[in-house]
Amino acid sequence: MIYSLLLSYPSCYADPELESRREDIGFLALIVEASSLELACEKCRRRLIDLHDSDESFYDVFSFFLEDLVELDEVPHDAKLLHHFVPHCFGGLPSLILQTDPEGDPRICHYDLNDETNGKEIEPFLDISRDRKLARPLFKSLLRKKSRGILPEFQEMSDGDIYELYIVEGCLSSEIADLFNVTTNQVNYRRKKIDATVHEEALYDYLVDQKILQPIPFNPS
């Protein structure tokens, strides 16, 4: 199956004229081939984490919201209207008209995953600080290397990679020890050496938590 996802993300930046922070909304579309909806979403979450880490355009983006998801049984040979984006609407805000084309086409399945919100706050499709530790891309890539017999020795791992395993991905000392077939004492020694402490992990979570970074409203009274 082919899946097309339309996502939005808040992008905060400083407005020098207003001397305040302002929030714009950006949109991006991803397309992926997968055997199921769940696998498609997992692949797209991995891609979004990669974009956040490697593309400076997403440096200050910490959450992505799913606006539309369309499933096709094959790549269409004729043009299909999957997403219709209106850049400006009332009040100058961006607006989305979500639709599939044509209606009733059996080769297209349209998912509205936000139907059951019932007025509740919509959960992000991807929250960097929450989902990175669930995805754990570095740890999983090292597991795959181990299964193929090409895992580097623990001593060969860089301080940056060890920091990433501990702080960014939230791995336990026992998990890292089992991965490299070393003792927890060896792992803890390395952890102490690079100062990957509980305090450092809390500081990292603070820095990437978008809600904490929201400015406190100014009240002149």
mmCIF file with all atom_site columns, C-alpha atoms in Angstrom:
data_model
loop_
_atom_site.group_PDB
_atom_site.id
_atom_site.type_symbol
_atom_site.label_atom_id
_atom_site.label_alt_id
_atom_site.label_comp_id
_atom_site.label_asym_id
_atom_site.label_entity_id
_atom_site.label_seq_id
_atom_site.pdbx_PDB_ins_code
_atom_site.Cartn_x
_atom_site.Cartn_y
_atom_site.Cartn_z
_atom_site.occupancy
_atom_site.B_iso_or_equiv
_atom_site.pdbx_formal_charge
_atom_site.auth_seq_id
_atom_site.auth_comp_id
_atom_site.auth_asym_id
_atom_site.auth_atom_id
_atom_site.pdbx_PDB_model_num
ATOM 1   C CA . MET A 1 1   ? 0.000   0.000  0.000   1.00 0.00 ? 1   MET A CA 1
ATOM 2   C CA . ILE A 1 2   ? 0.996   3.626  -0.577  1.00 0.00 ? 2   ILE A CA 1
ATOM 3   C CA . TYR A 1 3   ? 0.303   6.074  2.257   1.00 0.00 ? 3   TYR A CA 1
ATOM 4   C CA . SER A 1 4   ? 0.296   9.853  1.981   1.00 0.00 ? 4   SER A CA 1
ATOM 5   C CA . LEU A 1 5   ? 0.374   11.851 5.225   1.00 0.00 ? 5   LEU A CA 1
ATOM 6   C CA . LEU A 1 6   ? -0.222  15.556 5.593   1.00 0.00 ? 6   LEU A CA 1
ATOM 7   C CA . LEU A 1 7   ? 1.211   17.010 8.818   1.00 0.00 ? 7   LEU A CA 1
ATOM 8   C CA . SER A 1 8   ? 1.271   20.402 10.482  1.00 0.00 ? 8   SER A CA 1
ATOM 9   C CA . TYR A 1 9   ? 3.723   21.752 12.998  1.00 0.00 ? 9   TYR A CA 1
ATOM 10  C CA . PRO A 1 10  ? 3.963   24.895 15.143  1.00 0.00 ? 10  PRO A CA 1
ATOM 11  C CA . SER A 1 11  ? 7.079   26.914 14.476  1.00 0.00 ? 11  SER A CA 1
ATOM 12  C CA . CYS A 1 12  ? 7.990   29.488 17.115  1.00 0.00 ? 12  CYS A CA 1
ATOM 13  C CA . TYR A 1 13  ? 10.273  32.384 16.438  1.00 0.00 ? 13  TYR A CA 1
ATOM 14  C CA . ALA A 1 14  ? 11.086  35.780 17.941  1.00 0.00 ? 14  ALA A CA 1
ATOM 15  C CA . ASP A 1 15  ? 9.330   38.798 16.425  1.00 0.00 ? 15  ASP A CA 1
ATOM 16  C CA . PRO A 1 16  ? 11.725  41.748 16.986  1.00 0.00 ? 16  PRO A CA 1
ATOM 17  C CA . GLU A 1 17  ? 9.018   44.350 16.289  1.00 0.00 ? 17  GLU A CA 1
ATOM 18  C CA . LEU A 1 18  ? 6.550   42.977 18.820  1.00 0.00 ? 18  LEU A CA 1
ATOM 19  C CA . GLU A 1 19  ? 9.281   41.943 21.271  1.00 0.00 ? 19  GLU A CA 1
ATOM 20  C CA . SER A 1 20  ? 7.427   38.709 21.820  1.00 0.00 ? 20  SER A CA 1
ATOM 21  C CA . ARG A 1 21  ? 7.322   35.164 20.563  1.00 0.00 ? 21  ARG A CA 1
ATOM 22  C CA . ARG A 1 22  ? 4.943   34.368 17.784  1.00 0.00 ? 22  ARG A CA 1
ATOM 23  C CA . GLU A 1 23  ? 3.717   31.056 16.442  1.00 0.00 ? 23  GLU A CA 1
ATOM 24  C CA . ASP A 1 24  ? 3.328   30.184 12.782  1.00 0.00 ? 24  ASP A CA 1
ATOM 25  C CA . ILE A 1 25  ? 2.112   26.900 11.382  1.00 0.00 ? 25  ILE A CA 1
ATOM 26  C CA . GLY A 1 26  ? 3.999   24.914 8.789   1.00 0.00 ? 26  GLY A CA 1
ATOM 27  C CA . PHE A 1 27  ? 2.859   21.936 6.745   1.00 0.00 ? 27  PHE A CA 1
ATOM 28  C CA . LEU A 1 28  ? 4.654   19.021 5.155   1.00 0.00 ? 28  LEU A CA 1
ATOM 29  C CA . ALA A 1 29  ? 3.585   15.901 3.296   1.00 0.00 ? 29  ALA A CA 1
ATOM 30  C CA . LEU A 1 30  ? 5.193   12.461 3.485   1.00 0.00 ? 30  LEU A CA 1
ATOM 31  C CA . ILE A 1 31  ? 4.614   9.462  1.251   1.00 0.00 ? 31  ILE A CA 1
ATOM 32  C CA . VAL A 1 32  ? 5.638   5.928  2.152   1.00 0.00 ? 32  VAL A CA 1
ATOM 33  C CA . GLU A 1 33  ? 5.091   2.345  1.020   1.00 0.00 ? 33  GLU A CA 1
ATOM 34  C CA . ALA A 1 34  ? 4.146   -0.038 3.822   1.00 0.00 ? 34  ALA A CA 1
ATOM 35  C CA . SER A 1 35  ? 2.210   -3.246 4.441   1.00 0.00 ? 35  SER A CA 1
ATOM 36  C CA . SER A 1 36  ? -0.075  -1.646 7.050   1.00 0.00 ? 36  SER A CA 1
ATOM 37  C CA . LEU A 1 37  ? -1.247  1.682  8.407   1.00 0.00 ? 37  LEU A CA 1
ATOM 38  C CA . GLU A 1 38  ? 0.660   1.130  11.665  1.00 0.00 ? 38  GLU A CA 1
ATOM 39  C CA . LEU A 1 39  ? 3.938   0.427  9.864   1.00 0.00 ? 39  LEU A CA 1
ATOM 40  C CA . ALA A 1 40  ? 3.444   3.477  7.645   1.00 0.00 ? 40  ALA A CA 1
ATOM 41  C CA . CYS A 1 41  ? 2.993   5.678  10.723  1.00 0.00 ? 41  CYS A CA 1
ATOM 42  C CA . GLU A 1 42  ? 6.083   4.172  12.359  1.00 0.00 ? 42  GLU A CA 1
ATOM 43  C CA . LYS A 1 43  ? 8.194   4.846  9.246   1.00 0.00 ? 43  LYS A CA 1
ATOM 44  C CA . CYS A 1 44  ? 6.941   8.414  9.066   1.00 0.00 ? 44  CYS A CA 1
ATOM 45  C CA . ARG A 1 45  ? 7.694   9.046  12.743  1.00 0.00 ? 45  ARG A CA 1
ATOM 46  C CA . ARG A 1 46  ? 11.269  7.846  12.185  1.00 0.00 ? 46  ARG A CA 1
ATOM 47  C CA . ARG A 1 47  ? 11.551  10.191 9.209   1.00 0.00 ? 47  ARG A CA 1
ATOM 48  C CA . LEU A 1 48  ? 10.253  13.150 11.229  1.00 0.00 ? 48  LEU A CA 1
ATOM 49  C CA . ILE A 1 49  ? 12.793  12.490 13.992  1.00 0.00 ? 49  ILE A CA 1
ATOM 50  C CA . ASP A 1 50  ? 15.516  12.392 11.349  1.00 0.00 ? 50  ASP A CA 1
ATOM 51  C CA . LEU A 1 51  ? 14.289  15.692 9.882   1.00 0.00 ? 51  LEU A CA 1
ATOM 52  C CA . HIS A 1 52  ? 14.263  17.280 13.337  1.00 0.00 ? 52  HIS A CA 1
ATOM 53  C CA . ASP A 1 53  ? 17.852  16.174 13.951  1.00 0.00 ? 53  ASP A CA 1
ATOM 54  C CA . SER A 1 54  ? 19.364  16.865 10.523  1.00 0.00 ? 54  SER A CA 1
ATOM 55  C CA . ASP A 1 55  ? 17.466  19.783 8.982   1.00 0.00 ? 55  ASP A CA 1
ATOM 56  C CA . GLU A 1 56  ? 17.896  23.163 10.673  1.00 0.00 ? 56  GLU A CA 1
ATOM 57  C CA . SER A 1 57  ? 14.480  24.208 9.335   1.00 0.00 ? 57  SER A CA 1
ATOM 58  C CA . PHE A 1 58  ? 12.973  21.959 12.034  1.00 0.00 ? 58  PHE A CA 1
ATOM 59  C CA . TYR A 1 59  ? 15.405  22.883 14.830  1.00 0.00 ? 59  TYR A CA 1
ATOM 60  C CA . ASP A 1 60  ? 12.762  24.550 16.995  1.00 0.00 ? 60  ASP A CA 1
ATOM 61  C CA . VAL A 1 61  ? 9.926   22.168 16.058  1.00 0.00 ? 61  VAL A CA 1
ATOM 62  C CA . PHE A 1 62  ? 9.100   19.660 18.780  1.00 0.00 ? 62  PHE A CA 1
ATOM 63  C CA . SER A 1 63  ? 5.719   18.285 17.720  1.00 0.00 ? 63  SER A CA 1
ATOM 64  C CA . PHE A 1 64  ? 3.936   17.298 14.508  1.00 0.00 ? 64  PHE A CA 1
ATOM 65  C CA . PHE A 1 65  ? 0.175   16.901 14.089  1.00 0.00 ? 65  PHE A CA 1
ATOM 66  C CA . LEU A 1 66  ? -1.527  14.609 11.595  1.00 0.00 ? 66  LEU A CA 1
ATOM 67  C CA . GLU A 1 67  ? -3.993  16.542 9.436   1.00 0.00 ? 67  GLU A CA 1
ATOM 68  C CA . ASP A 1 68  ? -4.797  13.958 6.797   1.00 0.00 ? 68  ASP A CA 1
ATOM 69  C CA . LEU A 1 69  ? -3.890  10.392 5.877   1.00 0.00 ? 69  LEU A CA 1
ATOM 70  C CA . VAL A 1 70  ? -4.725  8.710  2.574   1.00 0.00 ? 70  VAL A CA 1
ATOM 71  C CA . GLU A 1 71  ? -4.122  5.097  1.573   1.00 0.00 ? 71  GLU A CA 1
ATOM 72  C CA . LEU A 1 72  ? -3.787  4.024  -2.069  1.00 0.00 ? 72  LEU A CA 1
ATOM 73  C CA . ASP A 1 73  ? -3.497  0.461  -3.262  1.00 0.00 ? 73  ASP A CA 1
ATOM 74  C CA . GLU A 1 74  ? -0.945  1.489  -5.899  1.00 0.00 ? 74  GLU A CA 1
ATOM 75  C CA . VAL A 1 75  ? 0.812   4.520  -7.308  1.00 0.00 ? 75  VAL A CA 1
ATOM 76  C CA . PRO A 1 76  ? -1.870  6.153  -9.491  1.00 0.00 ? 76  PRO A CA 1
ATOM 77  C CA . HIS A 1 77  ? -1.202  6.511  -13.212 1.00 0.00 ? 77  HIS A CA 1
ATOM 78  C CA . ASP A 1 78  ? -3.556  9.480  -13.440 1.00 0.00 ? 78  ASP A CA 1
ATOM 79  C CA . ALA A 1 79  ? -3.525  12.582 -11.242 1.00 0.00 ? 79  ALA A CA 1
ATOM 80  C CA . LYS A 1 80  ? -5.345  12.382 -7.912  1.00 0.00 ? 80  LYS A CA 1
ATOM 81  C CA . LEU A 1 81  ? -6.218  15.261 -5.603  1.00 0.00 ? 81  LEU A CA 1
ATOM 82  C CA . LEU A 1 82  ? -5.245  14.067 -2.132  1.00 0.00 ? 82  LEU A CA 1
ATOM 83  C CA . HIS A 1 83  ? -4.679  17.300 -0.194  1.00 0.00 ? 83  HIS A CA 1
ATOM 84  C CA . HIS A 1 84  ? -5.918  20.809 -0.937  1.00 0.00 ? 84  HIS A CA 1
ATOM 85  C CA . PHE A 1 85  ? -4.009  23.487 0.932   1.00 0.00 ? 85  PHE A CA 1
ATOM 86  C CA . VAL A 1 86  ? -5.226  27.087 1.251   1.00 0.00 ? 86  VAL A CA 1
ATOM 87  C CA . PRO A 1 87  ? -2.274  29.253 2.386   1.00 0.00 ? 87  PRO A CA 1
ATOM 88  C CA . HIS A 1 88  ? -4.360  32.067 3.889   1.00 0.00 ? 88  HIS A CA 1
ATOM 89  C CA . CYS A 1 89  ? -7.876  32.179 5.195   1.00 0.00 ? 89  CYS A CA 1
ATOM 90  C CA . PHE A 1 90  ? -9.778  34.370 7.649   1.00 0.00 ? 90  PHE A CA 1
ATOM 91  C CA . GLY A 1 91  ? -7.494  36.414 9.862   1.00 0.00 ? 91  GLY A CA 1
ATOM 92  C CA . GLY A 1 92  ? -4.496  35.538 7.718   1.00 0.00 ? 92  GLY A CA 1
ATOM 93  C CA . LEU A 1 93  ? -4.226  32.060 9.243   1.00 0.00 ? 93  LEU A CA 1
ATOM 94  C CA . PRO A 1 94  ? -3.421  29.044 7.086   1.00 0.00 ? 94  PRO A CA 1
ATOM 95  C CA . SER A 1 95  ? -6.296  26.693 6.397   1.00 0.00 ? 95  SER A CA 1
ATOM 96  C CA . LEU A 1 96  ? -6.591  23.140 5.161   1.00 0.00 ? 96  LEU A CA 1
ATOM 97  C CA . ILE A 1 97  ? -9.332  21.583 3.099   1.00 0.00 ? 97  ILE A CA 1
ATOM 98  C CA . LEU A 1 98  ? -8.836  17.858 3.473   1.00 0.00 ? 98  LEU A CA 1
ATOM 99  C CA . GLN A 1 99  ? -10.303 15.615 0.821   1.00 0.00 ? 99  GLN A CA 1
ATOM 100 C CA . THR A 1 100 ? -9.719  12.690 -1.461  1.00 0.00 ? 100 THR A CA 1
ATOM 101 C CA . ASP A 1 101 ? -10.573 12.661 -5.133  1.00 0.00 ? 101 ASP A CA 1
ATOM 102 C CA . PRO A 1 102 ? -12.741 11.301 -6.515  1.00 0.00 ? 102 PRO A CA 1
ATOM 103 C CA . GLU A 1 103 ? -15.209 10.476 -3.738  1.00 0.00 ? 103 GLU A CA 1
ATOM 104 C CA . GLY A 1 104 ? -15.967 6.777  -3.595  1.00 0.00 ? 104 GLY A CA 1
ATOM 105 C CA . ASP A 1 105 ? -12.893 5.688  -5.560  1.00 0.00 ? 105 ASP A CA 1
ATOM 106 C CA . PRO A 1 106 ? -12.292 2.124  -4.238  1.00 0.00 ? 106 PRO A CA 1
ATOM 107 C CA . ARG A 1 107 ? -8.561  2.531  -4.802  1.00 0.00 ? 107 ARG A CA 1
ATOM 108 C CA . ILE A 1 108 ? -8.380  5.339  -2.223  1.00 0.00 ? 108 ILE A CA 1
ATOM 109 C CA . CYS A 1 109 ? -9.044  5.025  1.513   1.00 0.00 ? 109 CYS A CA 1
ATOM 110 C CA . HIS A 1 110 ? -9.261  8.219  3.541   1.00 0.00 ? 110 HIS A CA 1
ATOM 111 C CA . TYR A 1 111 ? -8.501  8.114  7.284   1.00 0.00 ? 111 TYR A CA 1
ATOM 112 C CA . ASP A 1 112 ? -9.606  10.829 9.684   1.00 0.00 ? 112 ASP A CA 1
ATOM 113 C CA . LEU A 1 113 ? -7.801  9.854  12.857  1.00 0.00 ? 113 LEU A CA 1
ATOM 114 C CA . ASN A 1 114 ? -8.983  12.965 14.717  1.00 0.00 ? 114 ASN A CA 1
ATOM 115 C CA . ASP A 1 115 ? -12.701 12.115 14.495  1.00 0.00 ? 115 ASP A CA 1
ATOM 116 C CA . GLU A 1 116 ? -13.007 10.849 18.076  1.00 0.00 ? 116 GLU A CA 1
ATOM 117 C CA . THR A 1 117 ? -11.445 13.815 19.875  1.00 0.00 ? 117 THR A CA 1
ATOM 118 C CA . ASN A 1 118 ? -14.845 15.043 21.213  1.00 0.00 ? 118 ASN A CA 1
ATOM 119 C CA . GLY A 1 119 ? -13.502 18.487 21.963  1.00 0.00 ? 119 GLY A CA 1
ATOM 120 C CA . LYS A 1 120 ? -10.367 17.181 23.675  1.00 0.00 ? 120 LYS A CA 1
ATOM 121 C CA . GLU A 1 121 ? -6.942  18.527 22.847  1.00 0.00 ? 121 GLU A CA 1
ATOM 122 C CA . ILE A 1 122 ? -5.573  16.667 19.824  1.00 0.00 ? 122 ILE A CA 1
ATOM 123 C CA . GLU A 1 123 ? -2.563  14.513 20.644  1.00 0.00 ? 123 GLU A CA 1
ATOM 124 C CA . PRO A 1 124 ? 0.503   15.120 18.453  1.00 0.00 ? 124 PRO A CA 1
ATOM 125 C CA . PHE A 1 125 ? 1.261   12.496 15.830  1.00 0.00 ? 125 PHE A CA 1
ATOM 126 C CA . LEU A 1 126 ? 4.868   12.853 16.991  1.00 0.00 ? 126 LEU A CA 1
ATOM 127 C CA . ASP A 1 127 ? 6.185   14.492 20.144  1.00 0.00 ? 127 ASP A CA 1
ATOM 128 C CA . ILE A 1 128 ? 9.981   14.615 19.952  1.00 0.00 ? 128 ILE A CA 1
ATOM 129 C CA . SER A 1 129 ? 10.662  14.490 23.690  1.00 0.00 ? 129 SER A CA 1
ATOM 130 C CA . ARG A 1 130 ? 8.083   11.717 24.250  1.00 0.00 ? 130 ARG A CA 1
ATOM 131 C CA . ASP A 1 131 ? 8.469   9.536  21.172  1.00 0.00 ? 131 ASP A CA 1
ATOM 132 C CA . ARG A 1 132 ? 12.217  9.641  20.636  1.00 0.00 ? 132 ARG A CA 1
ATOM 133 C CA . LYS A 1 133 ? 12.693  7.468  23.714  1.00 0.00 ? 133 LYS A CA 1
ATOM 134 C CA . LEU A 1 134 ? 10.029  5.106  22.410  1.00 0.00 ? 134 LEU A CA 1
ATOM 135 C CA . ALA A 1 135 ? 11.544  4.950  18.933  1.00 0.00 ? 135 ALA A CA 1
ATOM 136 C CA . ARG A 1 136 ? 15.201  4.770  20.129  1.00 0.00 ? 136 ARG A CA 1
ATOM 137 C CA . PRO A 1 137 ? 16.685  4.815  16.597  1.00 0.00 ? 137 PRO A CA 1
ATOM 138 C CA . LEU A 1 138 ? 20.339  4.509  17.699  1.00 0.00 ? 138 LEU A CA 1
ATOM 139 C CA . PHE A 1 139 ? 19.697  1.614  20.091  1.00 0.00 ? 139 PHE A CA 1
ATOM 140 C CA . LYS A 1 140 ? 17.672  -0.252 17.443  1.00 0.00 ? 140 LYS A CA 1
ATOM 141 C CA . SER A 1 141 ? 20.305  0.322  14.778  1.00 0.00 ? 141 SER A CA 1
ATOM 142 C CA . LEU A 1 142 ? 22.944  -1.121 17.131  1.00 0.00 ? 142 LEU A CA 1
ATOM 143 C CA . LEU A 1 143 ? 20.698  -4.134 17.764  1.00 0.00 ? 143 LEU A CA 1
ATOM 144 C CA . ARG A 1 144 ? 20.471  -4.719 14.012  1.00 0.00 ? 144 ARG A CA 1
ATOM 145 C CA . LYS A 1 145 ? 24.251  -4.476 13.725  1.00 0.00 ? 145 LYS A CA 1
ATOM 146 C CA . LYS A 1 146 ? 24.615  -7.006 16.539  1.00 0.00 ? 146 LYS A CA 1
ATOM 147 C CA . SER A 1 147 ? 22.284  -9.440 14.745  1.00 0.00 ? 147 SER A CA 1
ATOM 148 C CA . ARG A 1 148 ? 24.502  -9.157 11.653  1.00 0.00 ? 148 ARG A CA 1
ATOM 149 C CA . GLY A 1 149 ? 27.714  -9.566 13.659  1.00 0.00 ? 149 GLY A CA 1
ATOM 150 C CA . ILE A 1 150 ? 29.062  -6.074 12.913  1.00 0.00 ? 150 ILE A CA 1
ATOM 151 C CA . LEU A 1 151 ? 28.489  -4.364 16.261  1.00 0.00 ? 151 LEU A CA 1
ATOM 152 C CA . PRO A 1 152 ? 31.536  -2.279 17.307  1.00 0.00 ? 152 PRO A CA 1
ATOM 153 C CA . GLU A 1 153 ? 33.214  -2.900 20.635  1.00 0.00 ? 153 GLU A CA 1
ATOM 154 C CA . PHE A 1 154 ? 31.874  -0.897 23.571  1.00 0.00 ? 154 PHE A CA 1
ATOM 155 C CA . GLN A 1 155 ? 35.227  0.870  23.927  1.00 0.00 ? 155 GLN A CA 1
ATOM 156 C CA . GLU A 1 156 ? 34.963  2.023  20.303  1.00 0.00 ? 156 GLU A CA 1
ATOM 157 C CA . MET A 1 157 ? 31.660  3.838  20.855  1.00 0.00 ? 157 MET A CA 1
ATOM 158 C CA . SER A 1 158 ? 32.043  7.622  20.922  1.00 0.00 ? 158 SER A CA 1
ATOM 159 C CA . ASP A 1 159 ? 31.095  9.685  23.967  1.00 0.00 ? 159 ASP A CA 1
ATOM 160 C CA . GLY A 1 160 ? 28.385  11.294 21.821  1.00 0.00 ? 160 GLY A CA 1
ATOM 161 C CA . ASP A 1 161 ? 26.779  7.935  21.062  1.00 0.00 ? 161 ASP A CA 1
ATOM 162 C CA . ILE A 1 162 ? 26.874  6.869  24.713  1.00 0.00 ? 162 ILE A CA 1
ATOM 163 C CA . TYR A 1 163 ? 25.321  10.203 25.686  1.00 0.00 ? 163 TYR A CA 1
ATOM 164 C CA . GLU A 1 164 ? 22.609  9.668  23.063  1.00 0.00 ? 164 GLU A CA 1
ATOM 165 C CA . LEU A 1 165 ? 21.806  6.188  24.363  1.00 0.00 ? 165 LEU A CA 1
ATOM 166 C CA . TYR A 1 166 ? 21.527  7.414  27.953  1.00 0.00 ? 166 TYR A CA 1
ATOM 167 C CA . ILE A 1 167 ? 20.099  10.921 27.749  1.00 0.00 ? 167 ILE A CA 1
ATOM 168 C CA . VAL A 1 168 ? 18.264  11.186 24.449  1.00 0.00 ? 168 VAL A CA 1
ATOM 169 C CA . GLU A 1 169 ? 16.920  7.636  24.169  1.00 0.00 ? 169 GLU A CA 1
ATOM 170 C CA . GLY A 1 170 ? 16.672  6.836  27.872  1.00 0.00 ? 170 GLY A CA 1
ATOM 171 C CA . CYS A 1 171 ? 18.396  3.448  27.798  1.00 0.00 ? 171 CYS A CA 1
ATOM 172 C CA . LEU A 1 172 ? 19.160  1.667  31.059  1.00 0.00 ? 172 LEU A CA 1
ATOM 173 C CA . SER A 1 173 ? 22.677  0.626  32.024  1.00 0.00 ? 173 SER A CA 1
ATOM 174 C CA . SER A 1 174 ? 21.565  -3.028 31.945  1.00 0.00 ? 174 SER A CA 1
ATOM 175 C CA . GLU A 1 175 ? 20.238  -2.644 28.376  1.00 0.00 ? 175 GLU A CA 1
ATOM 176 C CA . ILE A 1 176 ? 23.507  -1.156 27.159  1.00 0.00 ? 176 ILE A CA 1
ATOM 177 C CA . ALA A 1 177 ? 25.516  -3.816 29.020  1.00 0.00 ? 177 ALA A CA 1
ATOM 178 C CA . ASP A 1 178 ? 23.448  -6.636 27.455  1.00 0.00 ? 178 ASP A CA 1
ATOM 179 C CA . LEU A 1 179 ? 23.788  -5.047 24.020  1.00 0.00 ? 179 LEU A CA 1
ATOM 180 C CA . PHE A 1 180 ? 27.596  -4.980 24.138  1.00 0.00 ? 180 PHE A CA 1
ATOM 181 C CA . ASN A 1 181 ? 28.063  -8.044 26.381  1.00 0.00 ? 181 ASN A CA 1
ATOM 182 C CA . VAL A 1 182 ? 29.917  -6.016 29.022  1.00 0.00 ? 182 VAL A CA 1
ATOM 183 C CA . THR A 1 183 ? 29.343  -5.532 32.741  1.00 0.00 ? 183 THR A CA 1
ATOM 184 C CA . THR A 1 184 ? 27.129  -2.792 34.164  1.00 0.00 ? 184 THR A CA 1
ATOM 185 C CA . ASN A 1 185 ? 30.185  -1.523 36.070  1.00 0.00 ? 185 ASN A CA 1
ATOM 186 C CA . GLN A 1 186 ? 31.914  -0.857 32.738  1.00 0.00 ? 186 GLN A CA 1
ATOM 187 C CA . VAL A 1 187 ? 28.843  0.947  31.457  1.00 0.00 ? 187 VAL A CA 1
ATOM 188 C CA . ASN A 1 188 ? 28.404  2.998  34.620  1.00 0.00 ? 188 ASN A CA 1
ATOM 189 C CA . TYR A 1 189 ? 32.068  4.008  34.552  1.00 0.00 ? 189 TYR A CA 1
ATOM 190 C CA . ARG A 1 190 ? 31.595  5.345  31.015  1.00 0.00 ? 190 ARG A CA 1
ATOM 191 C CA . ARG A 1 191 ? 28.376  7.067  32.026  1.00 0.00 ? 191 ARG A CA 1
ATOM 192 C CA . LYS A 1 192 ? 30.099  8.842  34.913  1.00 0.00 ? 192 LYS A CA 1
ATOM 193 C CA . LYS A 1 193 ? 33.024  9.781  32.677  1.00 0.00 ? 193 LYS A CA 1
ATOM 194 C CA . ILE A 1 194 ? 30.803  11.671 30.215  1.00 0.00 ? 194 ILE A CA 1
ATOM 195 C CA . ASP A 1 195 ? 28.547  13.083 32.969  1.00 0.00 ? 195 ASP A CA 1
ATOM 196 C CA . ALA A 1 196 ? 25.398  11.385 31.643  1.00 0.00 ? 196 ALA A CA 1
ATOM 197 C CA . THR A 1 197 ? 23.686  11.809 35.002  1.00 0.00 ? 197 THR A CA 1
ATOM 198 C CA . VAL A 1 198 ? 20.046  11.878 36.021  1.00 0.00 ? 198 VAL A CA 1
ATOM 199 C CA . HIS A 1 199 ? 20.419  15.644 36.383  1.00 0.00 ? 199 HIS A CA 1
ATOM 200 C CA . GLU A 1 200 ? 21.674  15.878 32.795  1.00 0.00 ? 200 GLU A CA 1
ATOM 201 C CA . GLU A 1 201 ? 18.708  13.826 31.572  1.00 0.00 ? 201 GLU A CA 1
ATOM 202 C CA . ALA A 1 202 ? 16.297  16.114 33.432  1.00 0.00 ? 202 ALA A CA 1
ATOM 203 C CA . LEU A 1 203 ? 18.014  19.147 31.920  1.00 0.00 ? 203 LEU A CA 1
ATOM 204 C CA . TYR A 1 204 ? 17.716  17.662 28.429  1.00 0.00 ? 204 TYR A CA 1
ATOM 205 C CA . ASP A 1 205 ? 14.005  16.952 28.932  1.00 0.00 ? 205 ASP A CA 1
ATOM 206 C CA . TYR A 1 206 ? 13.545  20.535 30.125  1.00 0.00 ? 206 TYR A CA 1
ATOM 207 C CA . LEU A 1 207 ? 15.235  21.975 27.044  1.00 0.00 ? 207 LEU A CA 1
ATOM 208 C CA . VAL A 1 208 ? 13.199  19.946 24.535  1.00 0.00 ? 208 VAL A CA 1
ATOM 209 C CA . ASP A 1 209 ? 9.842   20.221 26.302  1.00 0.00 ? 209 ASP A CA 1
ATOM 210 C CA . GLN A 1 210 ? 7.910   22.720 24.230  1.00 0.00 ? 210 GLN A CA 1
ATOM 211 C CA . LYS A 1 211 ? 5.349   23.354 26.993  1.00 0.00 ? 211 LYS A CA 1
ATOM 212 C CA . ILE A 1 212 ? 8.081   24.392 29.417  1.00 0.00 ? 212 ILE A CA 1
ATOM 213 C CA . LEU A 1 213 ? 9.539   26.725 26.794  1.00 0.00 ? 213 LEU A CA 1
ATOM 214 C CA . GLN A 1 214 ? 6.238   28.577 26.337  1.00 0.00 ? 214 GLN A CA 1
ATOM 215 C CA . PRO A 1 215 ? 6.730   32.158 27.556  1.00 0.00 ? 215 PRO A CA 1
ATOM 216 C CA . ILE A 1 216 ? 4.852   33.337 30.641  1.00 0.00 ? 216 ILE A CA 1
ATOM 217 C CA . PRO A 1 217 ? 2.217   35.931 29.625  1.00 0.00 ? 217 PRO A CA 1
ATOM 218 C CA . PHE A 1 218 ? 3.256   39.450 30.594  1.00 0.00 ? 218 PHE A CA 1
ATOM 219 C CA . ASN A 1 219 ? 0.933   41.064 33.103  1.00 0.00 ? 219 ASN A CA 1
ATOM 220 C CA . PRO A 1 220 ? 1.819   44.722 33.770  1.00 0.00 ? 220 PRO A CA 1
ATOM 221 C CA . SER A 1 221 ? -0.322  44.762 36.922  1.00 0.00 ? 221 SER A CA 1
#
